[in-house]
CSV table of N, CA, C and O and ligand atoms in Angstrom, one decimal:
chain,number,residue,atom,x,y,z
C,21,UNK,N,7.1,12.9,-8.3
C,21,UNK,CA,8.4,12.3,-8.7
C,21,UNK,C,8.2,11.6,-10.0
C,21,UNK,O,7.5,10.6,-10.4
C,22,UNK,N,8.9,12.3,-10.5
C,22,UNK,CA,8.7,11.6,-12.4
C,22,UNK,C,8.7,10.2,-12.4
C,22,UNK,O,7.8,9.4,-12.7
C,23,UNK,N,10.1,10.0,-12.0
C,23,UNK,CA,10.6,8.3,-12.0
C,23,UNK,C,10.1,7.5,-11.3
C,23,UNK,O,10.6,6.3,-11.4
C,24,UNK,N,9.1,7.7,-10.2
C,24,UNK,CA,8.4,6.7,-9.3
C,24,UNK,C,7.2,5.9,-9.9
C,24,UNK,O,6.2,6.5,-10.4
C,25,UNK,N,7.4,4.8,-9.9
C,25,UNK,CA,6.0,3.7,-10.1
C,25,UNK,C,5.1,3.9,-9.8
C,25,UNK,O,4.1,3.9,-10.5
C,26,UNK,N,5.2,4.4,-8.3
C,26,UNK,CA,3.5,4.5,-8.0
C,26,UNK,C,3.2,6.0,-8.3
C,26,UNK,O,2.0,6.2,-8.5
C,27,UNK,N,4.0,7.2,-8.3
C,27,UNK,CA,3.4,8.5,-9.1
C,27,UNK,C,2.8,7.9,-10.3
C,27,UNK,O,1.6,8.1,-10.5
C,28,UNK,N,3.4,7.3,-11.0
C,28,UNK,CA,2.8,6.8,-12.5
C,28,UNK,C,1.7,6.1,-12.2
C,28,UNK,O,1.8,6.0,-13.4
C,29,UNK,N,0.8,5.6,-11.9
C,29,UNK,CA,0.2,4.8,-11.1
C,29,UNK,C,-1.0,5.8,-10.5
C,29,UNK,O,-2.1,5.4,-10.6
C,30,UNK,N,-0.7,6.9,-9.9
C,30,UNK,CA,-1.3,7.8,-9.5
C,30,UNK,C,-1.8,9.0,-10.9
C,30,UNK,O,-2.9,9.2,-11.4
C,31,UNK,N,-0.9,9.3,-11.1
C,31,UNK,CA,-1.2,10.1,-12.6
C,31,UNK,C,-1.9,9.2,-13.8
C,31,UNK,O,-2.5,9.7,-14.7
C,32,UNK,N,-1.8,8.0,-13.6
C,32,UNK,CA,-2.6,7.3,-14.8
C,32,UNK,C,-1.5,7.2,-15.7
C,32,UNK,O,-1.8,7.1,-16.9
C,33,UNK,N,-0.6,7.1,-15.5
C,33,UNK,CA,0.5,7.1,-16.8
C,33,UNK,C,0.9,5.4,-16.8
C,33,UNK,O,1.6,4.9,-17.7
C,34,UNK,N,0.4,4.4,-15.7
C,34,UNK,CA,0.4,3.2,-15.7
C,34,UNK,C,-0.4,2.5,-14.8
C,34,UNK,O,-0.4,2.7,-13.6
C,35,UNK,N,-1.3,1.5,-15.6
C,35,UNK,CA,-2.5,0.8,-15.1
C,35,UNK,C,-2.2,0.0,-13.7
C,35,UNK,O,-1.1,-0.4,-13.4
C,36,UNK,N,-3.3,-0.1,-13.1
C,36,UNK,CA,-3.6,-1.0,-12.1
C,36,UNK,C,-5.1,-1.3,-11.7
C,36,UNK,O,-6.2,-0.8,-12.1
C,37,UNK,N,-4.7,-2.1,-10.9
C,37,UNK,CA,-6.6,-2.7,-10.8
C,37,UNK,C,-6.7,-2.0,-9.2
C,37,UNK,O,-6.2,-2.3,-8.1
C,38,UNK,N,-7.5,-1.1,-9.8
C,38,UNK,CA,-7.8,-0.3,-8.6
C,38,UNK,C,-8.6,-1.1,-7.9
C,38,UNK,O,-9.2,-2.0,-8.6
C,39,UNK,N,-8.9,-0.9,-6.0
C,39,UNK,CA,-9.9,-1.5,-5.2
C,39,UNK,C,-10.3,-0.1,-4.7
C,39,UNK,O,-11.5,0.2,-4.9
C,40,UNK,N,-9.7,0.8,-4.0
C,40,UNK,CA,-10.3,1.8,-3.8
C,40,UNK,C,-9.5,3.1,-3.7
C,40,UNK,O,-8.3,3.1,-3.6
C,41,UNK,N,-10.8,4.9,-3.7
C,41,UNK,CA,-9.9,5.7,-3.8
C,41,UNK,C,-10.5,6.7,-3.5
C,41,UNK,O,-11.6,6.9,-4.1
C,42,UNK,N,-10.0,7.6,-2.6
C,42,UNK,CA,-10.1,8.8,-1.7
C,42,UNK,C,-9.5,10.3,-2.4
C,42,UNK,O,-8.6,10.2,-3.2
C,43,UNK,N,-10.1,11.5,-1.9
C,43,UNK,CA,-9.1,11.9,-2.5
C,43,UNK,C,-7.5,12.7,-2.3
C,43,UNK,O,-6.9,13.7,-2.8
C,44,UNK,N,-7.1,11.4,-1.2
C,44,UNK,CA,-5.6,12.1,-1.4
C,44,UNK,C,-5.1,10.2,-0.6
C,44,UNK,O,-4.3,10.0,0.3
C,45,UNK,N,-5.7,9.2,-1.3
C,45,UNK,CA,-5.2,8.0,-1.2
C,45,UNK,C,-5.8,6.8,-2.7
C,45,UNK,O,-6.7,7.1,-3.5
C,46,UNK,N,-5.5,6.1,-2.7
C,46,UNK,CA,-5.5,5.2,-3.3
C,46,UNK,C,-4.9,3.6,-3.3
C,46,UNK,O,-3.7,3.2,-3.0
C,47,UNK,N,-5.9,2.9,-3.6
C,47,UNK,CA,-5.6,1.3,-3.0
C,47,UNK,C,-5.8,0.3,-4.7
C,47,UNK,O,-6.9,0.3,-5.3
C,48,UNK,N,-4.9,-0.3,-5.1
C,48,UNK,CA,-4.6,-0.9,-6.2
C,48,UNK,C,-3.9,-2.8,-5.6
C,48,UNK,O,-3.2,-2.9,-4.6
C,49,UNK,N,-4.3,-3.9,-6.3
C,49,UNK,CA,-3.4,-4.9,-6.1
C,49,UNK,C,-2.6,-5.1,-6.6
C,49,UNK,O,-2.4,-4.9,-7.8
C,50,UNK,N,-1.5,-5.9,-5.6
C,50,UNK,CA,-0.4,-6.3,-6.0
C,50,UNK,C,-0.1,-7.0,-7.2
C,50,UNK,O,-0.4,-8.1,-7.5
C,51,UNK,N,0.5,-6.2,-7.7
C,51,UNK,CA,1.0,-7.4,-8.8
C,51,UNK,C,1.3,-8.7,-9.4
C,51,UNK,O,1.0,-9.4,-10.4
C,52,UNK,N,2.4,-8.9,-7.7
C,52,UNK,CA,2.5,-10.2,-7.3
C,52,UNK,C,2.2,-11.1,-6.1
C,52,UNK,O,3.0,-11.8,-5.4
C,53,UNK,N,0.8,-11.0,-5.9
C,53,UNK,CA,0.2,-11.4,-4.7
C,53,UNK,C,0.8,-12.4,-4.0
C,53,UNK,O,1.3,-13.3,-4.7
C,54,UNK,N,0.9,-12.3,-2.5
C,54,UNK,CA,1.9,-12.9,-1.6
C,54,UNK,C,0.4,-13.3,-0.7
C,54,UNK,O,0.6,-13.6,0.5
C,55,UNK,N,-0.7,-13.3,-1.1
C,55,UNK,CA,-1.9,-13.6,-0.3
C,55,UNK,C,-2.8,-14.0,-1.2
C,55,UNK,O,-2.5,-14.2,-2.3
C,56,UNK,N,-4.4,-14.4,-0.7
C,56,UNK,CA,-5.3,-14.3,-1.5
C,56,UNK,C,-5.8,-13.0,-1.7
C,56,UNK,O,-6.3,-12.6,-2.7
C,57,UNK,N,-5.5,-12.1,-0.3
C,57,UNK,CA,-6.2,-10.3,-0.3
C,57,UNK,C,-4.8,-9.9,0.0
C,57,UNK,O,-4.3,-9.8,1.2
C,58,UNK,N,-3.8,-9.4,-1.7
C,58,UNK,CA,-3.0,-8.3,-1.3
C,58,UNK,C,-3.2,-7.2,-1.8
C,58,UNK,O,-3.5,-7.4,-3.0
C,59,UNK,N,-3.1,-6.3,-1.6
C,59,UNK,CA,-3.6,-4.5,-1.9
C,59,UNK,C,-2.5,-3.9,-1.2
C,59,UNK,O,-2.0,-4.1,-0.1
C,60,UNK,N,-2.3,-2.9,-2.3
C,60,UNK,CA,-1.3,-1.5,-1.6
C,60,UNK,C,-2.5,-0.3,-1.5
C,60,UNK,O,-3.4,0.0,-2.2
C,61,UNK,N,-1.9,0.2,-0.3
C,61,UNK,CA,-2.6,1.2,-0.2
C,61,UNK,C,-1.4,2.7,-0.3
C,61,UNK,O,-0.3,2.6,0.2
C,62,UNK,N,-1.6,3.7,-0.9
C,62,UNK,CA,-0.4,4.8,-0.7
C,62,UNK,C,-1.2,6.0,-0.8
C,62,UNK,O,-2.3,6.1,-1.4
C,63,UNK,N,-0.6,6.9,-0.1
C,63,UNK,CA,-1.0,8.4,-0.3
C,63,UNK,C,-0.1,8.7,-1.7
C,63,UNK,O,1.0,8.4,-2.0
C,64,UNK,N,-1.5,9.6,-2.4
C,64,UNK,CA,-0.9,10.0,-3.2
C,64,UNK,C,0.3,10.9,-3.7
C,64,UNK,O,0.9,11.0,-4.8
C,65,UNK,N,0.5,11.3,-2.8
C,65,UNK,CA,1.5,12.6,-2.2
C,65,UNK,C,2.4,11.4,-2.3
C,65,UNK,O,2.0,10.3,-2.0
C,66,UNK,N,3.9,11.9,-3.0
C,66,UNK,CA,4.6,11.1,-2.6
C,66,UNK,C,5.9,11.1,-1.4
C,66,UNK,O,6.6,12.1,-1.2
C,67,UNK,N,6.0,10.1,-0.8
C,67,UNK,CA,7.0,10.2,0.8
C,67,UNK,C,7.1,8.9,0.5
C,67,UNK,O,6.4,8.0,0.1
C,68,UNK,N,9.0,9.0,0.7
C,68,UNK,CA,9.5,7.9,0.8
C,68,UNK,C,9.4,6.6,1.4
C,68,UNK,O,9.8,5.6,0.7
C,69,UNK,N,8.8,6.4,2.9
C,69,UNK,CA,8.6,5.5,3.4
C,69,UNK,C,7.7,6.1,4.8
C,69,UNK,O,7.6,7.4,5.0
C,70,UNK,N,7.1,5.4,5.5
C,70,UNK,CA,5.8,5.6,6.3
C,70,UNK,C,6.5,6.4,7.7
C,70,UNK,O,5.8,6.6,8.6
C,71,UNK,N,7.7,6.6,7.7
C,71,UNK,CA,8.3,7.2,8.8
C,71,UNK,C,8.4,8.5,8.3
C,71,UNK,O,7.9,9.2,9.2
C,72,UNK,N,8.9,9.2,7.0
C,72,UNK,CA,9.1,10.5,6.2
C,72,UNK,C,7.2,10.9,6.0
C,72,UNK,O,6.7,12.0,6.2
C,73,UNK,N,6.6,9.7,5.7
C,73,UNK,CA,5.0,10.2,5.7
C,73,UNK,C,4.6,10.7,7.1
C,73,UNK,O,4.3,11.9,7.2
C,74,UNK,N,4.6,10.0,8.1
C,74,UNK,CA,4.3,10.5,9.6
C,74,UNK,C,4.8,11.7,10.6
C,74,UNK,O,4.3,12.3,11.6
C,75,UNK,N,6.2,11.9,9.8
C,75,UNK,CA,6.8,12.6,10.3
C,75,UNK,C,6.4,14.2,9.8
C,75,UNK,O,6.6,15.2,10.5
C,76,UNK,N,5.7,14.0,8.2
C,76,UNK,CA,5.6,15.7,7.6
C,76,UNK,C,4.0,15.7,7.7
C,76,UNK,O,3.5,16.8,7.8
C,77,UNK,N,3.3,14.5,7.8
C,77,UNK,CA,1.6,15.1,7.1
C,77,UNK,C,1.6,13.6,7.9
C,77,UNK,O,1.7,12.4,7.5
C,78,UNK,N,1.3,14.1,9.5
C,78,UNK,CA,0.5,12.9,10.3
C,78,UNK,C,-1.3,12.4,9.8
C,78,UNK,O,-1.7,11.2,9.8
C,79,UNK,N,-2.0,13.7,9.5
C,79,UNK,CA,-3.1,13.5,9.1
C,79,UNK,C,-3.6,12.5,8.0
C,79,UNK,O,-4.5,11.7,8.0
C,80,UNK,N,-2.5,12.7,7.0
C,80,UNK,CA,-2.3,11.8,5.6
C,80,UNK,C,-2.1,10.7,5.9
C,80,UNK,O,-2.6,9.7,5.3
C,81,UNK,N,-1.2,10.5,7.0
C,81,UNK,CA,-0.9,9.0,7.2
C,81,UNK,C,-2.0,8.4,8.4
C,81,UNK,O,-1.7,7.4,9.0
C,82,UNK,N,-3.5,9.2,8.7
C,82,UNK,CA,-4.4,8.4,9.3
C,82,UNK,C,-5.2,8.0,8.3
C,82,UNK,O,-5.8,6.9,8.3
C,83,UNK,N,-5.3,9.0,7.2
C,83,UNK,CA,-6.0,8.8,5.9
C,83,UNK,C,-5.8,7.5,5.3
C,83,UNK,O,-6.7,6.7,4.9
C,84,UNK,N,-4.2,7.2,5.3
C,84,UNK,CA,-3.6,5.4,4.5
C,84,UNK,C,-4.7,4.4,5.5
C,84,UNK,O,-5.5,3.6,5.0
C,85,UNK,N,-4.3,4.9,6.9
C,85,UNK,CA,-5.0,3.8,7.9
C,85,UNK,C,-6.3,3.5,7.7
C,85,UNK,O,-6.8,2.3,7.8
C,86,UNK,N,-6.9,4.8,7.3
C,86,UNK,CA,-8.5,4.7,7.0
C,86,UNK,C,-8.4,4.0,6.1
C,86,UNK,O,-8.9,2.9,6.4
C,87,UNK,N,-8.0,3.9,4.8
C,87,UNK,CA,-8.2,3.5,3.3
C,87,UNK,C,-8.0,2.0,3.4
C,87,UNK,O,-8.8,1.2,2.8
C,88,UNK,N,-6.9,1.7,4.2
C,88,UNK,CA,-6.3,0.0,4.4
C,88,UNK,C,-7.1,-0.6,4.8
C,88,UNK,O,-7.4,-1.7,4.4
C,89,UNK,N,-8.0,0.2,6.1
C,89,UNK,CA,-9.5,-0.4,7.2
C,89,UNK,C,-10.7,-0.8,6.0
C,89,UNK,O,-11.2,-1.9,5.9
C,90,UNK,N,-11.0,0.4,5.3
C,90,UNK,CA,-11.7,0.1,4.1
C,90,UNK,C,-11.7,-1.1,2.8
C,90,UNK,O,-12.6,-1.5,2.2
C,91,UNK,N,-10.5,-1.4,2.7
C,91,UNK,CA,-9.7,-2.2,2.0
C,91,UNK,C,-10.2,-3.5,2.5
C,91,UNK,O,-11.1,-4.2,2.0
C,92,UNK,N,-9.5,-3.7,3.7
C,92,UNK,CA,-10.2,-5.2,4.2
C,92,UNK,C,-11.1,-5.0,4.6
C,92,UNK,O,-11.2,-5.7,5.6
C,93,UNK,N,-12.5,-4.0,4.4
C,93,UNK,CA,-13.7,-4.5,4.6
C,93,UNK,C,-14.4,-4.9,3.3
C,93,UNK,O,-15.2,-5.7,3.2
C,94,UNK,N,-13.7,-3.9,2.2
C,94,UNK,CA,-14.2,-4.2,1.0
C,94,UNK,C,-14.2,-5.4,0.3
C,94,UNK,O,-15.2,-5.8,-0.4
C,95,UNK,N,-12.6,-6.2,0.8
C,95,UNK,CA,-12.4,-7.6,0.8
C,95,UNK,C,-12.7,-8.8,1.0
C,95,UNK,O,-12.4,-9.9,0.5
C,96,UNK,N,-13.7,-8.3,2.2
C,96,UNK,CA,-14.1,-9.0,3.1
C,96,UNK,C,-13.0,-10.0,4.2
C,96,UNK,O,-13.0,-11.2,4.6
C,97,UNK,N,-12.4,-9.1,4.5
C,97,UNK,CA,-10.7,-9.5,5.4
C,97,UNK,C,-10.8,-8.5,7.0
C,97,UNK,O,-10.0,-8.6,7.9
C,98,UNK,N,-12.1,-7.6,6.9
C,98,UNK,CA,-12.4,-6.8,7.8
C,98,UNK,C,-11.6,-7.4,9.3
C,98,UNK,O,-10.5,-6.8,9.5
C,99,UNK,N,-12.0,-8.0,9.9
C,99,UNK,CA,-11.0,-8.5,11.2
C,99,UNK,C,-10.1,-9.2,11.0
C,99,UNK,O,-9.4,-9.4,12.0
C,100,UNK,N,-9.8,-9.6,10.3
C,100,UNK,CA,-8.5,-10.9,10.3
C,100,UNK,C,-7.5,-10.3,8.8
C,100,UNK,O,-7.7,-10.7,7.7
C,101,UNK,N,-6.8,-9.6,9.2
C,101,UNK,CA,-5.8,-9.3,8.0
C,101,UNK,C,-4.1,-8.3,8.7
C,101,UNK,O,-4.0,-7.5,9.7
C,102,UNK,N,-3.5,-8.6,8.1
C,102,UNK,CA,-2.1,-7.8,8.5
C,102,UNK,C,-2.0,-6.7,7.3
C,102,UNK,O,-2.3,-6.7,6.1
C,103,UNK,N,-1.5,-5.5,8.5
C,103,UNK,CA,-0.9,-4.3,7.2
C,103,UNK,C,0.7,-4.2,8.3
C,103,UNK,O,1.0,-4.1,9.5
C,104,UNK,N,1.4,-4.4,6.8
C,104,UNK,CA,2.6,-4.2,6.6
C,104,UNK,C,3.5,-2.7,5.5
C,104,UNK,O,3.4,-2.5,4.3
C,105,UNK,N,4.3,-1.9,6.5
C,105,UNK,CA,5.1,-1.2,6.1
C,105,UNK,C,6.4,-1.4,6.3
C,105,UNK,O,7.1,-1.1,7.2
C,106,UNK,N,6.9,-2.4,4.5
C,106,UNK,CA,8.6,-2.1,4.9
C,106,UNK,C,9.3,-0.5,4.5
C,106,UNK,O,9.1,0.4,3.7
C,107,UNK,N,10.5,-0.7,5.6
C,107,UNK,CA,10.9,0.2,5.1
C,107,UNK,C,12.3,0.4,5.5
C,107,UNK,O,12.9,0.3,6.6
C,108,UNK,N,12.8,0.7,4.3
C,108,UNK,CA,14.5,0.2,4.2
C,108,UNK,C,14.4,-0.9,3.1
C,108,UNK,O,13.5,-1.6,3.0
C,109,UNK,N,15.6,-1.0,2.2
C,109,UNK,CA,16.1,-1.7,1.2
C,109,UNK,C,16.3,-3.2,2.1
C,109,UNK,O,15.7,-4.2,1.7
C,110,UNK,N,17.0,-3.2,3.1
C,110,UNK,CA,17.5,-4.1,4.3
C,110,UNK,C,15.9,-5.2,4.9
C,110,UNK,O,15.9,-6.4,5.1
C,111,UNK,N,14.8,-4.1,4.9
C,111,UNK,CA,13.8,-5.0,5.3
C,111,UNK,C,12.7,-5.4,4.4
C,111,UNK,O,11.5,-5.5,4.8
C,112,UNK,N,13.2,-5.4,3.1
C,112,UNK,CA,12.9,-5.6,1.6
C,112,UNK,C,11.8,-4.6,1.1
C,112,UNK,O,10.7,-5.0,0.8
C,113,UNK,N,12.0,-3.3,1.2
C,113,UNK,CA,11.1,-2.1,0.8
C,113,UNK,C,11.9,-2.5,-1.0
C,113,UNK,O,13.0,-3.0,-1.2
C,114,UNK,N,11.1,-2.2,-1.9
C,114,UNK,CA,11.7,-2.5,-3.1
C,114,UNK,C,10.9,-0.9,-3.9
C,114,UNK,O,11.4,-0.6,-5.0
C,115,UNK,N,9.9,-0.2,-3.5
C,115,UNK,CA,9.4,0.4,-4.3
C,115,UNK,C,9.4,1.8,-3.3
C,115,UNK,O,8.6,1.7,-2.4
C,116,UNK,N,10.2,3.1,-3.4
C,116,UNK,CA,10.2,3.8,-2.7
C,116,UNK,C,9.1,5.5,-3.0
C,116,UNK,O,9.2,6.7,-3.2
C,117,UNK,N,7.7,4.2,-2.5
C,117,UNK,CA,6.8,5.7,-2.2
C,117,UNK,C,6.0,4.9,-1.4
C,117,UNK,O,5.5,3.8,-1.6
C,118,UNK,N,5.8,5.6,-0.2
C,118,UNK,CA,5.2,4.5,1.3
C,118,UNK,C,4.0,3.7,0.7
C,118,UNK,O,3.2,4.1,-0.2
C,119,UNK,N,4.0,2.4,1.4
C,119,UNK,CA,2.9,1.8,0.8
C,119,UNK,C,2.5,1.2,2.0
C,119,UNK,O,3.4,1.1,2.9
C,120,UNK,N,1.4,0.7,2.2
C,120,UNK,CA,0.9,-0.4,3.3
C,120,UNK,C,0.3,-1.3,2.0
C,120,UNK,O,-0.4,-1.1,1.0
C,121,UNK,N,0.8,-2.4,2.5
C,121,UNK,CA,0.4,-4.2,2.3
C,121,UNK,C,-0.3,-4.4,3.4
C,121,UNK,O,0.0,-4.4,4.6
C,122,UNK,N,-2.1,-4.6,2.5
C,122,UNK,CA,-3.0,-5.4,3.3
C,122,UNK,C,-3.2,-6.6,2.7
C,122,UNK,O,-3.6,-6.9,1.6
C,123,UNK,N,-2.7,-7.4,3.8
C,123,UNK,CA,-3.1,-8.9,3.8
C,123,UNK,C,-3.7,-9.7,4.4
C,123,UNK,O,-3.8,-9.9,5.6
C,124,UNK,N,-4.5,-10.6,3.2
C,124,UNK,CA,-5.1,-11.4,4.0
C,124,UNK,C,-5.6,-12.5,3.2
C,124,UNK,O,-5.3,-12.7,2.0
C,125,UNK,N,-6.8,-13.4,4.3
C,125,UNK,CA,-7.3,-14.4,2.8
C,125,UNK,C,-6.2,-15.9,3.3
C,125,UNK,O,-6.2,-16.9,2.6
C,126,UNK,N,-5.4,-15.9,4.6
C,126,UNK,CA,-4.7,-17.0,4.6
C,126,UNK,C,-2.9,-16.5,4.9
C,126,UNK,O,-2.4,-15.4,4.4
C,127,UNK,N,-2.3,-17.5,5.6
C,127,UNK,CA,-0.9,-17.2,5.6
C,127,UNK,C,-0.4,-16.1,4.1
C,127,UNK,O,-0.8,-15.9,3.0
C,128,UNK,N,0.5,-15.8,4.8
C,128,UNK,CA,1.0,-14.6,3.9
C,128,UNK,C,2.5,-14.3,3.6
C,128,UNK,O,3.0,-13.3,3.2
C,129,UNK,N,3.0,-15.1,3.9
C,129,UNK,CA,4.4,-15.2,3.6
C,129,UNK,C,5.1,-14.1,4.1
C,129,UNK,O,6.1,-14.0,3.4
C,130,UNK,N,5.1,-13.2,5.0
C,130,UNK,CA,5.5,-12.3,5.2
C,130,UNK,C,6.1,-12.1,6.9
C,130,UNK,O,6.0,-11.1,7.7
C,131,UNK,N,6.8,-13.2,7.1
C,131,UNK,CA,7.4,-13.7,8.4
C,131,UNK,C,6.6,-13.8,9.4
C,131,UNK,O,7.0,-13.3,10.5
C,132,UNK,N,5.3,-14.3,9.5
C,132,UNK,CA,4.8,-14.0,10.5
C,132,UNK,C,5.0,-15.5,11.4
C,132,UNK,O,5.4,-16.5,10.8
C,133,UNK,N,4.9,-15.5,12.3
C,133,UNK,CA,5.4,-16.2,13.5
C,133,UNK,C,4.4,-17.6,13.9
C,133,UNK,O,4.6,-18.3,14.8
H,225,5GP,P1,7.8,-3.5,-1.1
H,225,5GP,O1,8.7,-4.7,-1.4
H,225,5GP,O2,8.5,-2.2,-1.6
H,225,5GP,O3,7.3,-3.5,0.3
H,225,5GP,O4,6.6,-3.7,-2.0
H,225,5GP,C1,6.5,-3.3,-3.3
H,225,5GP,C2,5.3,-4.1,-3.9
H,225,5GP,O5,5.0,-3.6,-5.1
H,225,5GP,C3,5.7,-5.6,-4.2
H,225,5GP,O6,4.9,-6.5,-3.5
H,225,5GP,C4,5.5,-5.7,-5.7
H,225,5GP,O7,4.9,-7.0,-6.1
H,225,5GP,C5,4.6,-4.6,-6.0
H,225,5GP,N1,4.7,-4.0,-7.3
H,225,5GP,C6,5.9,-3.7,-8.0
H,225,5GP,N2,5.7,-3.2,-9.2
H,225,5GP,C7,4.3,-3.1,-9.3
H,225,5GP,C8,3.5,-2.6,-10.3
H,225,5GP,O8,3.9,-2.1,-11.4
H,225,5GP,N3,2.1,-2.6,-10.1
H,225,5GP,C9,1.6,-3.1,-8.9
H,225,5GP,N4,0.3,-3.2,-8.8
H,225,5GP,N5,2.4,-3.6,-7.9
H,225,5GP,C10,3.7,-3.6,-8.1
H,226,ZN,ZN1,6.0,8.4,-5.8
């Protein structure tokens, strides 16, 4: 998808500070960290949100799982971190190519209870 952020992002057509990368995933941080450990993780393939990923290429979306697990061990967040998929405009998805938010590192602003 030409006009998507994270295809650009994937193609190299726009930087990120990569943490890690598979080859049909990739994990970059957030721009605007909402943690001490925030990281997106996305398949490179692009699918709108993690229900359109699950639903066409379940395999791909164990691959994100694997990458996110790797993420917070890389972090050192290994047991204690939240992964987050919004999805919907309504439950503030803002960037439409599925992502998981690994968080961690401390409260995370991200409604937890
Ligand atoms: P969403 O709100 O869709 O669940 O999450 C999108 C996330 O992407 C936000 O946390 C936002 O800070 C992050 N983000 C938006 N634009 C960029 C960017 O250009 N680079 C990086 N690394 N993160 C971005
Ligand atoms: Zn995309």
């Amino acid at each position: 998808m030409s006009d998507c952020l994270f295809c650009k992002i994937v193609a190299g057509d726009l930087p990120a500070s990569l943490v890690h990368e598979t080859g049909n995933t990739l994990a970059f941080r957030d721009i605007s960290p909402k943690a001490p450990v925030h990281v997106l993780v996305i398949p490179k393939a692009h699918y709108a949100n993690v229900a359109e990923l699950g639903a066409a290429d379940p395999a791909l979306a164990g691959d994100v799982l694997a990458t996110a697990a790797a993420v917070a061990e890389k972090e050192g967040v290994r047991d204690t971190f939240r992964l987050v998929f919004n999805t919907g405009a309504a439950m503030g998805q803002t960037v439409f190519h599925v992502h998981a938010h690994v968080l961690g590192g401390g409260r995370t602003g991200f409604g937890e209870v």
